[in-house]
Coordinates of C-alpha atoms in Angstrom, one line a residue:
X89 CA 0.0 0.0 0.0
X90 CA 1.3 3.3 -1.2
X91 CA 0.4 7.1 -1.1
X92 CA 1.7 10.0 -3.4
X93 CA 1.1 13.8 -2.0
X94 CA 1.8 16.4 -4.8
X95 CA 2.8 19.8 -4.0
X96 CA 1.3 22.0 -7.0
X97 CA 2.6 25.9 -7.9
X98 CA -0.3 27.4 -9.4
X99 CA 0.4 30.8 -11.1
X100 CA -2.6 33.2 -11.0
X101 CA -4.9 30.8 -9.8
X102 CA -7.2 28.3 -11.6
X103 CA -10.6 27.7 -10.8
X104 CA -12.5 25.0 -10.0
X105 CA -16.5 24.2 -9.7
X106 CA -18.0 23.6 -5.8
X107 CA -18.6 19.8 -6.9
X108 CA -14.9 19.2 -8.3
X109 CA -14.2 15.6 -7.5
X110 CA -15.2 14.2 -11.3
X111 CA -12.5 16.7 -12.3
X112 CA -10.0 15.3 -9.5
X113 CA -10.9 11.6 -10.6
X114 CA -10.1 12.4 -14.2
X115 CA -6.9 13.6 -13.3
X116 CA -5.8 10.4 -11.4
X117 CA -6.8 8.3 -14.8
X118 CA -5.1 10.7 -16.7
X119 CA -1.5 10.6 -14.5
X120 CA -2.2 6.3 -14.7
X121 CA -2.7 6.2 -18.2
X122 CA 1.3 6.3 -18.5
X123 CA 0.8 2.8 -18.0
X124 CA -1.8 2.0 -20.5
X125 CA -2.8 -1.3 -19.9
X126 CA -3.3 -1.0 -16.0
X127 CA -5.7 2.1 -16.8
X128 CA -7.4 0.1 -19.1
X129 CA -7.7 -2.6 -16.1
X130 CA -8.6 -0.6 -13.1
X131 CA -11.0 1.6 -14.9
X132 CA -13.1 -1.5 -16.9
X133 CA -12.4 -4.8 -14.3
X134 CA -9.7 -6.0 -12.6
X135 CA -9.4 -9.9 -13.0
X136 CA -10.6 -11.6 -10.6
X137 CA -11.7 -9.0 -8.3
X138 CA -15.3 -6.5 -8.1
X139 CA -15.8 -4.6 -10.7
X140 CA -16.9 -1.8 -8.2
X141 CA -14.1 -1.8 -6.5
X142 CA -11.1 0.5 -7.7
X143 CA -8.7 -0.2 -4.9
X144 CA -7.9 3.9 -4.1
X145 CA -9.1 6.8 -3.3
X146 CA -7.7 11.0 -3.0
X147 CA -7.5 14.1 -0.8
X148 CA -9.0 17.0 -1.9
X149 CA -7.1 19.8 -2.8
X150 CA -6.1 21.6 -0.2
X151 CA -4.2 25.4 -0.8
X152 CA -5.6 29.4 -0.9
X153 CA -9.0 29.4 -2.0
X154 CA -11.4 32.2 -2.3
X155 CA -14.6 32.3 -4.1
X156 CA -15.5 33.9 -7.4
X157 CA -18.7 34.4 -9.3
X158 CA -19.8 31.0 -8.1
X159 CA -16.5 29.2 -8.5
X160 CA -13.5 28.4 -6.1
X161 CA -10.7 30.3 -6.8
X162 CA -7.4 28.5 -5.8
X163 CA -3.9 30.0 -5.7
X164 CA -0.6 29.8 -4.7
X165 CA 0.8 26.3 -3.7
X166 CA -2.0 23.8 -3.1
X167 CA -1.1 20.1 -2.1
X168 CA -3.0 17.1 -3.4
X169 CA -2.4 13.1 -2.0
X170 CA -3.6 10.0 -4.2
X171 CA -3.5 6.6 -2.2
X172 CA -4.3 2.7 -3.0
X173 CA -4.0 -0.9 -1.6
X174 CA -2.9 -1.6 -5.2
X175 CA 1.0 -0.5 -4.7
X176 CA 1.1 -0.6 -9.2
X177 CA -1.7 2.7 -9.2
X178 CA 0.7 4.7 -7.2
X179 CA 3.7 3.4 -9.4
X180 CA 2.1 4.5 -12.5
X181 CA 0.7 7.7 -11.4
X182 CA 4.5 8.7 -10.6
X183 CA 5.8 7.7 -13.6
X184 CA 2.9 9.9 -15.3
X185 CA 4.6 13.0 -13.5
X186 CA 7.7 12.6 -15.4
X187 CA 6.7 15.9 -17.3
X188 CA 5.7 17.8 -13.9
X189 CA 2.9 19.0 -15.0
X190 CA -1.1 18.2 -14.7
X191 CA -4.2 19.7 -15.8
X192 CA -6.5 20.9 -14.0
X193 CA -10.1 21.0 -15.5
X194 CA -8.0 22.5 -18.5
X195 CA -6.2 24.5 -16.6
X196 CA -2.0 24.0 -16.1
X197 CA -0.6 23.4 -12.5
X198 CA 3.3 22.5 -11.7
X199 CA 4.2 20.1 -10.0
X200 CA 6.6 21.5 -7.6
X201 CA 7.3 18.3 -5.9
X202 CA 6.0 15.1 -4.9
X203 CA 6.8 12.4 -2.1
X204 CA 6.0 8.9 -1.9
X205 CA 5.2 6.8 1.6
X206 CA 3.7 3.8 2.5
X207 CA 1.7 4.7 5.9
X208 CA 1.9 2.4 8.8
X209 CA -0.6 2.2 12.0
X210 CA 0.4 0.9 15.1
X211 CA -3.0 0.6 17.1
X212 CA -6.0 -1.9 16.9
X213 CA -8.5 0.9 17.4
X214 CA -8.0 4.9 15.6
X215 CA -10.1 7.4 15.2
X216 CA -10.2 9.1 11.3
X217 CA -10.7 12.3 10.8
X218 CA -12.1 13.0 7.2
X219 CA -10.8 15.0 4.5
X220 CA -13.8 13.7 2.3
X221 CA -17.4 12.9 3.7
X222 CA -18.0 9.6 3.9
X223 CA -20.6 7.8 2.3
X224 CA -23.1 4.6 2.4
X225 CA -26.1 4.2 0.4
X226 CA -28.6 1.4 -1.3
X227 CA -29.9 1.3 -4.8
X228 CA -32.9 -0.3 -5.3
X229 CA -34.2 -2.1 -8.6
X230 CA -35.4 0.8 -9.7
X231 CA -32.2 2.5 -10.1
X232 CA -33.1 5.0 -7.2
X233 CA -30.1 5.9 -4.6
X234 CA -30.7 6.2 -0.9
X235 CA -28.1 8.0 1.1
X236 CA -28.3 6.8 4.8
X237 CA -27.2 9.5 7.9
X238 CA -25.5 9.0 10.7
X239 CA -28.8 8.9 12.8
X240 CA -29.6 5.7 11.0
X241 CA -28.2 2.5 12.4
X242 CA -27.4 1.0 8.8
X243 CA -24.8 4.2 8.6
X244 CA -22.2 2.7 10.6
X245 CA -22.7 -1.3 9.5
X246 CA -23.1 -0.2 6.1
X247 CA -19.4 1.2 6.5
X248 CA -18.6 -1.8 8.1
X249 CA -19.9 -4.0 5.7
X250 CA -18.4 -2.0 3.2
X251 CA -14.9 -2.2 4.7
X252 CA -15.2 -5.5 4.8
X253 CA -16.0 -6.6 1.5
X254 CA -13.0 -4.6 0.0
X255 CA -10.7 -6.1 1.7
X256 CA -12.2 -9.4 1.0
X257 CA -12.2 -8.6 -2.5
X258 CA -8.6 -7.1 -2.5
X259 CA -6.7 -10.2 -0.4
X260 CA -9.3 -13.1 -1.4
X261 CA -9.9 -13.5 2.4
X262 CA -12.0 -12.3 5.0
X263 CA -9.9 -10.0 8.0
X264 CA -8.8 -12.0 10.9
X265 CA -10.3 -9.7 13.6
X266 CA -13.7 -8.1 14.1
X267 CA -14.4 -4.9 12.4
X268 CA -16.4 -2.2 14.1
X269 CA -17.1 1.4 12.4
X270 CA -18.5 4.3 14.4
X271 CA -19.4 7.6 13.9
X272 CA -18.2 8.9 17.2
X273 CA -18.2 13.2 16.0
X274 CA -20.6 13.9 13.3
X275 CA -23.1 16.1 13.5
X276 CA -25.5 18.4 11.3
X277 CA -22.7 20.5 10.1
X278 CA -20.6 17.7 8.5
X279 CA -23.0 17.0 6.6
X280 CA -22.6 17.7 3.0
X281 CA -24.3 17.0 -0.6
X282 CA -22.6 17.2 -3.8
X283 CA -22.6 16.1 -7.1
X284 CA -20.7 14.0 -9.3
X285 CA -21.5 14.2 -12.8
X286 CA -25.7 15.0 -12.6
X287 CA -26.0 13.0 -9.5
X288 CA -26.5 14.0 -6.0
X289 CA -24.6 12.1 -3.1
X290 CA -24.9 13.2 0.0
X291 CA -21.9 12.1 2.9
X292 CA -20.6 13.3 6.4
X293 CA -17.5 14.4 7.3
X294 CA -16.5 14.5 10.8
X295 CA -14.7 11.9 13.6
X296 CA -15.2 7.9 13.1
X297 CA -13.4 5.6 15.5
X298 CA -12.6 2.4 13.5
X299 CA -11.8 -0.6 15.8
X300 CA -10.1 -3.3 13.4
X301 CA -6.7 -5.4 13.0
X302 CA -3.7 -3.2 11.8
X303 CA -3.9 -4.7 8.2
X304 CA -7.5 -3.2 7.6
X305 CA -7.0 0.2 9.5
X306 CA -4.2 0.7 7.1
X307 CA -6.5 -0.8 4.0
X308 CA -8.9 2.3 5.3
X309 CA -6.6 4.7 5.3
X310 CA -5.5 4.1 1.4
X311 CA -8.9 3.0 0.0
X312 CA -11.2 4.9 1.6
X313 CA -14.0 4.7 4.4
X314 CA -17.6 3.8 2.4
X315 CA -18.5 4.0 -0.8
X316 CA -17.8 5.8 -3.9
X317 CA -13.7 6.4 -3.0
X318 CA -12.7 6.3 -6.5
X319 CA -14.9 9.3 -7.3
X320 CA -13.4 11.1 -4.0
X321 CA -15.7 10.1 -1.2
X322 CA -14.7 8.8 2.4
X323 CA -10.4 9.5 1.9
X324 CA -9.3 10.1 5.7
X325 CA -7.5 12.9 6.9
X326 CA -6.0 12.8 10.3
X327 CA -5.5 9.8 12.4
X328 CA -5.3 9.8 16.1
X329 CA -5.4 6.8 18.9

């Protein structure tokens, strides 16, 4: 398991739309694409393995933003961390910085620098702070989305659940511990709705304490917490014990 944070030098600023995360997400296929045929297999189906399942998930950017006419202004240096259980997605994505440079909704960003880490967690229980809500939600046969809140008692074992069959999917096995997710500082305020392309998802942010072995805390903390982490949902900030 691998991370890559990304310090960016932006020049005048670019700007981005309130619900940016499709334009994030393209940006991490882009930076794969150097190597072609994992792209081709992490976006489409990766053999043997949930097709729903993508195996990472990304900050959002973080710098000097101010808004304009309806937009986010961001300038300055802004930093930016892509992470995945899969350690060939963070590979490739490196290698696609060879020309230090990325685009930005059309709009050129530096890369100043970059760093790569694999991070560790000593502890059996955490709490994660979130740098993206989290998410957990049902569709039924209609095609209709329900987005569960924290009030709900599916919430946390939908997480769980969630967590769960990831890392099944990811390692072929089931985790050799108990798993329990939750949501132990979220209130009204975290709450946030979006959209990603022209659909509206609605997640929390705020404080979860995650009680797990080491191996799946550390699964967590570079795939995500819920659903939807490929498209920027439920990507943990800060840790603490």
């Amino acid at each position: 398991m691998k991370s890559i944070k990304l310090t960016l030098e932006i020049d005048g600023g670019i700007f981005l739309p309130l619900a940016h995360f499709e334009i994030l997400q393209g940006i991490v296929y882009n930076l794969m694409s150097a190597e072609a045929s994992l792209a081709d297999e992490i976006h489409n189906k990766m053999p043997g393995k949930e097709k729903q399942y993508k195996f990472f998930c990304f900050t959002d950017l973080h710098g000097n933003y101010r808004f304009h006419d309806g937009e986010l202004m961001l300038s300055g240096i802004a930093t930016w961390e892509i992470r995945s259980a899969d350690e060939r997605i963070i590979d490739a994505i490196e290698k696609g910085l060879e020309n230090k440079e990325i685009s930005v909704g059309g709009q050129k960003c530096r890369v100043g620098s970059y760093e790569v880490e694999s991070r560790k967690i000593d502890a059996n229980q955490v709490n994660f702070e979130m740098d993206t809500p989290a998410i957990h939600y049902v569709t039924d046969k209609n095609g209709f989305s329900r987005y569960f809140s924290p009030a709900d008692e599916e919430f946390a074992t939908g997480l769980r659940d969630n967590v769960i069959r990831k890392y099944t999917a990811f390692y072929g096995k089931n985790p050799e511990g108990r798993v329990v997710v939750l949501p132990l500082r979220v209130g009204a305020r975290d709450k946030c709705v979006t959209r990603y392309k022209k659909t509206f998802i609605t997640g929390y942010y705020g404080r979860y304490m995650v009680s797990a072995p080491q191996d799946v805390l550390e699964f967590i903390y570079h795939t995500g917490l819920g659903g939807k982490n490929s498209m920027g949902f439920g990507t943990v900030k800060g840790i603490s014990l």
